[in-house]
Coordinates of C-alpha atoms and ligand atoms in Angstrom, one line a residue:
M1 CA 101.0 72.4 72.3
A2 CA 104.5 71.0 71.8
K3 CA 107.1 73.3 69.9
I4 CA 110.2 71.7 68.1
I5 CA 112.5 73.7 66.0
A6 CA 113.6 71.5 62.6
I7 CA 117.1 72.5 61.7
Y8 CA 118.1 71.6 58.1
G9 CA 122.3 71.2 58.5
S10 CA 123.2 70.4 54.9
P11 CA 124.5 72.8 52.3
R12 CA 122.1 70.9 49.8
R13 CA 118.8 71.7 49.1
D14 CA 116.5 69.1 49.6
G15 CA 119.2 66.2 50.1
N16 CA 119.7 63.1 51.6
S17 CA 119.3 64.9 55.5
A18 CA 116.7 67.0 55.0
A19 CA 114.1 64.1 52.9
L20 CA 114.6 62.4 56.1
L21 CA 113.7 65.5 58.6
K22 CA 110.9 66.3 56.5
Q23 CA 109.2 62.7 57.5
A24 CA 110.1 64.0 61.0
V25 CA 108.5 67.3 60.7
A26 CA 105.1 65.8 59.0
G27 CA 105.1 62.9 62.0
A28 CA 105.5 66.0 64.5
R29 CA 102.8 68.0 62.8
Q30 CA 100.4 64.9 62.2
E31 CA 100.5 64.6 66.4
G32 CA 99.8 68.6 66.4
A33 CA 103.1 69.7 67.4
E34 CA 104.0 73.5 65.8
V35 CA 107.2 72.7 64.0
E36 CA 109.6 75.5 62.9
E37 CA 111.7 75.0 60.1
V38 CA 114.8 76.5 59.6
I39 CA 117.2 76.2 56.5
L40 CA 120.7 77.2 58.0
R41 CA 122.1 77.8 54.3
D42 CA 119.2 80.7 54.3
Y43 CA 121.1 82.5 56.9
K44 CA 123.7 84.4 56.8
I45 CA 126.0 83.1 60.1
S46 CA 129.6 84.2 61.0
P47 CA 131.7 81.4 62.7
C48 CA 132.5 82.3 66.1
L49 CA 135.3 84.6 66.5
E50 CA 136.2 83.8 69.8
I51 CA 136.8 87.1 70.9
Y52 CA 134.0 86.3 74.0
A53 CA 132.1 89.5 74.4
C54 CA 129.8 87.2 75.4
I55 CA 131.2 87.4 78.8
K56 CA 129.5 90.7 79.7
N57 CA 125.9 89.4 79.3
G58 CA 126.1 86.1 77.7
E59 CA 125.2 87.6 74.5
C60 CA 127.1 87.2 71.3
A61 CA 128.4 91.0 69.5
I62 CA 128.4 89.6 66.2
R63 CA 125.9 91.3 64.3
D64 CA 124.2 88.4 61.8
D65 CA 121.3 86.4 61.4
F66 CA 122.0 83.9 65.1
P67 CA 119.8 85.9 66.9
E68 CA 116.9 85.1 64.9
I69 CA 117.8 81.5 65.4
L70 CA 118.2 81.4 68.6
A71 CA 114.8 83.1 69.4
K72 CA 113.0 80.0 67.6
L73 CA 115.6 77.7 69.6
E74 CA 114.8 79.2 72.9
A75 CA 110.9 78.9 72.3
S76 CA 111.2 75.2 71.1
T77 CA 111.2 72.4 73.6
G78 CA 111.9 69.8 71.0
I79 CA 115.0 70.3 68.9
M80 CA 115.2 68.1 65.3
L81 CA 118.5 68.6 63.9
A82 CA 119.8 67.1 60.7
S83 CA 122.9 67.2 59.4
P84 CA 124.9 64.7 56.2
I85 CA 128.5 63.1 57.5
F86 CA 131.4 65.7 56.4
F87 CA 134.5 64.2 56.9
Y88 CA 133.1 62.3 60.1
S89 CA 131.2 65.1 61.4
V90 CA 128.4 67.7 61.0
S91 CA 128.6 69.4 58.1
A92 CA 130.0 73.3 58.2
H93 CA 126.5 75.1 58.0
T94 CA 125.9 73.0 61.4
K95 CA 129.3 73.5 63.0
I96 CA 129.2 77.2 62.5
F97 CA 125.8 77.6 64.1
M98 CA 126.9 75.2 66.9
D99 CA 130.0 77.3 67.5
R100 CA 127.8 80.3 67.9
C101 CA 125.7 78.7 70.4
Q102 CA 129.2 79.2 72.8
S103 CA 127.6 82.5 74.0
L104 CA 124.9 80.2 75.7
W105 CA 127.5 77.9 77.1
V106 CA 129.2 80.9 78.6
R107 CA 125.8 82.2 79.8
K108 CA 125.7 78.9 81.3
Y109 CA 128.6 78.0 82.9
W110 CA 130.5 81.3 83.4
I111 CA 128.2 83.8 84.2
E112 CA 125.2 82.8 86.3
N113 CA 124.5 79.1 86.1
Q114 CA 121.7 80.2 84.1
V115 CA 119.8 77.1 82.1
F116 CA 119.0 78.0 78.3
G117 CA 115.1 78.0 77.1
A118 CA 111.9 77.6 77.7
A119 CA 111.1 74.3 80.3
P120 CA 114.3 73.1 80.5
E121 CA 113.2 70.1 81.7
L122 CA 111.4 69.1 79.3
R123 CA 113.9 69.5 76.4
K124 CA 114.6 66.6 74.2
G125 CA 116.9 66.6 70.6
L126 CA 116.5 64.5 68.1
F127 CA 119.8 63.9 65.8
I128 CA 119.1 62.7 62.1
S129 CA 122.3 62.2 59.8
V130 CA 123.2 60.3 56.8
G131 CA 126.4 59.3 55.2
A132 CA 127.6 57.7 51.7
T133 CA 129.9 54.7 53.5
S134 CA 128.8 52.0 56.0
G135 CA 131.8 52.0 58.4
K136 CA 130.8 50.8 61.9
K137 CA 131.9 54.5 63.1
L138 CA 130.7 56.5 60.7
F139 CA 128.1 58.7 63.0
D140 CA 130.5 58.7 66.2
G141 CA 132.2 62.0 66.0
A142 CA 129.0 63.8 64.9
I143 CA 127.4 62.2 67.7
L144 CA 129.7 63.2 70.3
T145 CA 129.5 67.0 68.9
V146 CA 125.6 66.8 69.0
K147 CA 125.6 65.1 72.5
Y148 CA 127.1 68.2 73.9
F149 CA 125.8 70.9 71.9
F150 CA 122.3 69.3 73.0
D151 CA 123.6 69.8 76.4
V152 CA 124.3 73.7 75.9
L153 CA 120.6 73.7 74.8
S154 CA 119.7 71.7 78.1
A155 CA 118.2 69.2 75.9
G156 CA 119.2 65.6 76.1
L157 CA 119.6 63.5 73.0
W158 CA 116.8 61.7 72.8
K159 CA 117.0 59.6 69.9
T160 CA 118.7 59.1 66.7
V161 CA 118.0 58.4 62.9
L162 CA 121.2 57.5 61.1
C163 CA 121.2 56.1 57.8
R164 CA 124.5 54.4 56.1
G165 CA 125.0 54.2 52.4
V166 CA 123.6 57.2 51.0
D167 CA 125.5 59.8 48.7
R168 CA 123.8 61.6 45.6
K169 CA 120.9 63.4 45.9
G170 CA 117.4 61.4 46.0
E171 CA 119.0 58.2 47.2
I172 CA 117.3 58.1 50.4
E173 CA 114.3 58.0 48.5
R174 CA 115.1 54.2 48.3
K175 CA 115.4 53.8 52.0
D176 CA 111.4 53.7 52.7
D177 CA 112.8 52.2 56.3
Y178 CA 114.7 55.1 57.2
L179 CA 112.0 57.6 55.7
R180 CA 109.2 55.5 58.3
E181 CA 111.9 55.5 61.1
S182 CA 112.3 59.1 60.8
F183 CA 108.4 60.1 60.3
E184 CA 107.9 57.8 63.5
A185 CA 110.5 59.6 65.7
G186 CA 108.8 63.5 64.7
R187 CA 105.5 62.1 65.7
E188 CA 106.7 60.3 69.1
L189 CA 108.9 63.5 70.0
A190 CA 105.9 65.5 69.8
K191 CA 103.5 63.0 71.5
V192 CA 106.1 62.7 74.3
L193 CA 106.5 66.5 74.6
R194 CA 102.8 67.0 74.9
E195 CA 102.5 64.3 77.4
E196 CA 105.1 65.8 79.7
E197 CA 103.5 68.9 79.2
R198 CA 100.2 67.9 80.2
K199 CA 102.2 66.1 83.3
K200 CA 103.8 69.2 84.1
G201 CA 100.7 71.3 83.9
S202 CA 98.5 69.3 86.3
R203 CA 101.2 69.0 89.1
Ligands
FMN1 C1 132.6 67.7 51.8 C2 131.7 66.3 52.1 C3 132.2 65.3 53.2 C4 132.0 64.0 53.3 N1 132.8 63.3 53.9 C5 132.1 61.9 54.0 C6 132.5 61.3 55.1 O1 133.7 61.4 55.9 N2 131.5 59.7 55.2 C7 130.9 59.7 55.0 O2 130.4 58.1 54.4 N3 130.7 60.4 53.4 C8 130.8 61.6 53.4 N4 130.2 62.4 52.5 C9 129.1 62.1 51.7 C10 127.8 62.6 52.5 O3 127.5 62.2 53.7 C11 126.6 62.3 51.5 O4 126.4 62.5 50.2 C12 125.1 62.6 52.2 O5 124.1 62.0 51.6 C13 124.7 63.8 51.6 O6 123.6 64.5 52.5 P1 122.6 65.5 52.2 O7 122.3 65.4 50.9 O8 121.9 65.5 53.3 O9 123.5 66.8 52.1 C14 130.8 63.8 52.4 C15 130.1 65.0 51.2 C16 130.8 66.0 51.3 C17 130.0 67.2 50.3

């Protein structure tokens, strides 16, 4: 069974990006995946303090809720991340979490070339984002950030769902096409992971 983590990166509860991610979660569950939902604003996570204690063994020295999420992330082959666009990047909650994963980067590139997580050859990431404006480059900054974040998690940026022109809470409900697109992306992610796991098992 495909295991997927769904990370809600907005500080706003049940906001626009959350509504899209909920659809992706529902789609993945319909396809039989086990999905663990993580709402970042409910966790106490310090920003990276750049003390590099992780150079010793790849483990972050800050004692907070970060390891709890890391364990869920490690056990998942699918990663669904949703963040609104804040100043042409991801939200602060999302970025703080990403920066704490520098300890994994250190483990991967400085210590022992150790790749992260279960079945690294299968890992895939879905990025969902929303923004208020309609600019052509609205998602460019966030996509670059997410791509390199997923790389640390041994996952490729498999698919994006990017919705422009939603600002106030609930505006996403008018965007039926994006809600559907998210549901389908979740369903497809679960399906692809399941099929690849099956192929790997029969090798
Ligand atoms: C701090 C902050 C910065 C924002 N920066 C941008 C921006 O650069 N471009 C944009 O189009 N919308 C921006 N927005 C609007 C949000 O992206 C938009 O309201 C979005 O729908 C919020 O999604 P959420 O409900 O998932 O939090 C910003 C909102 C906030 C609160």
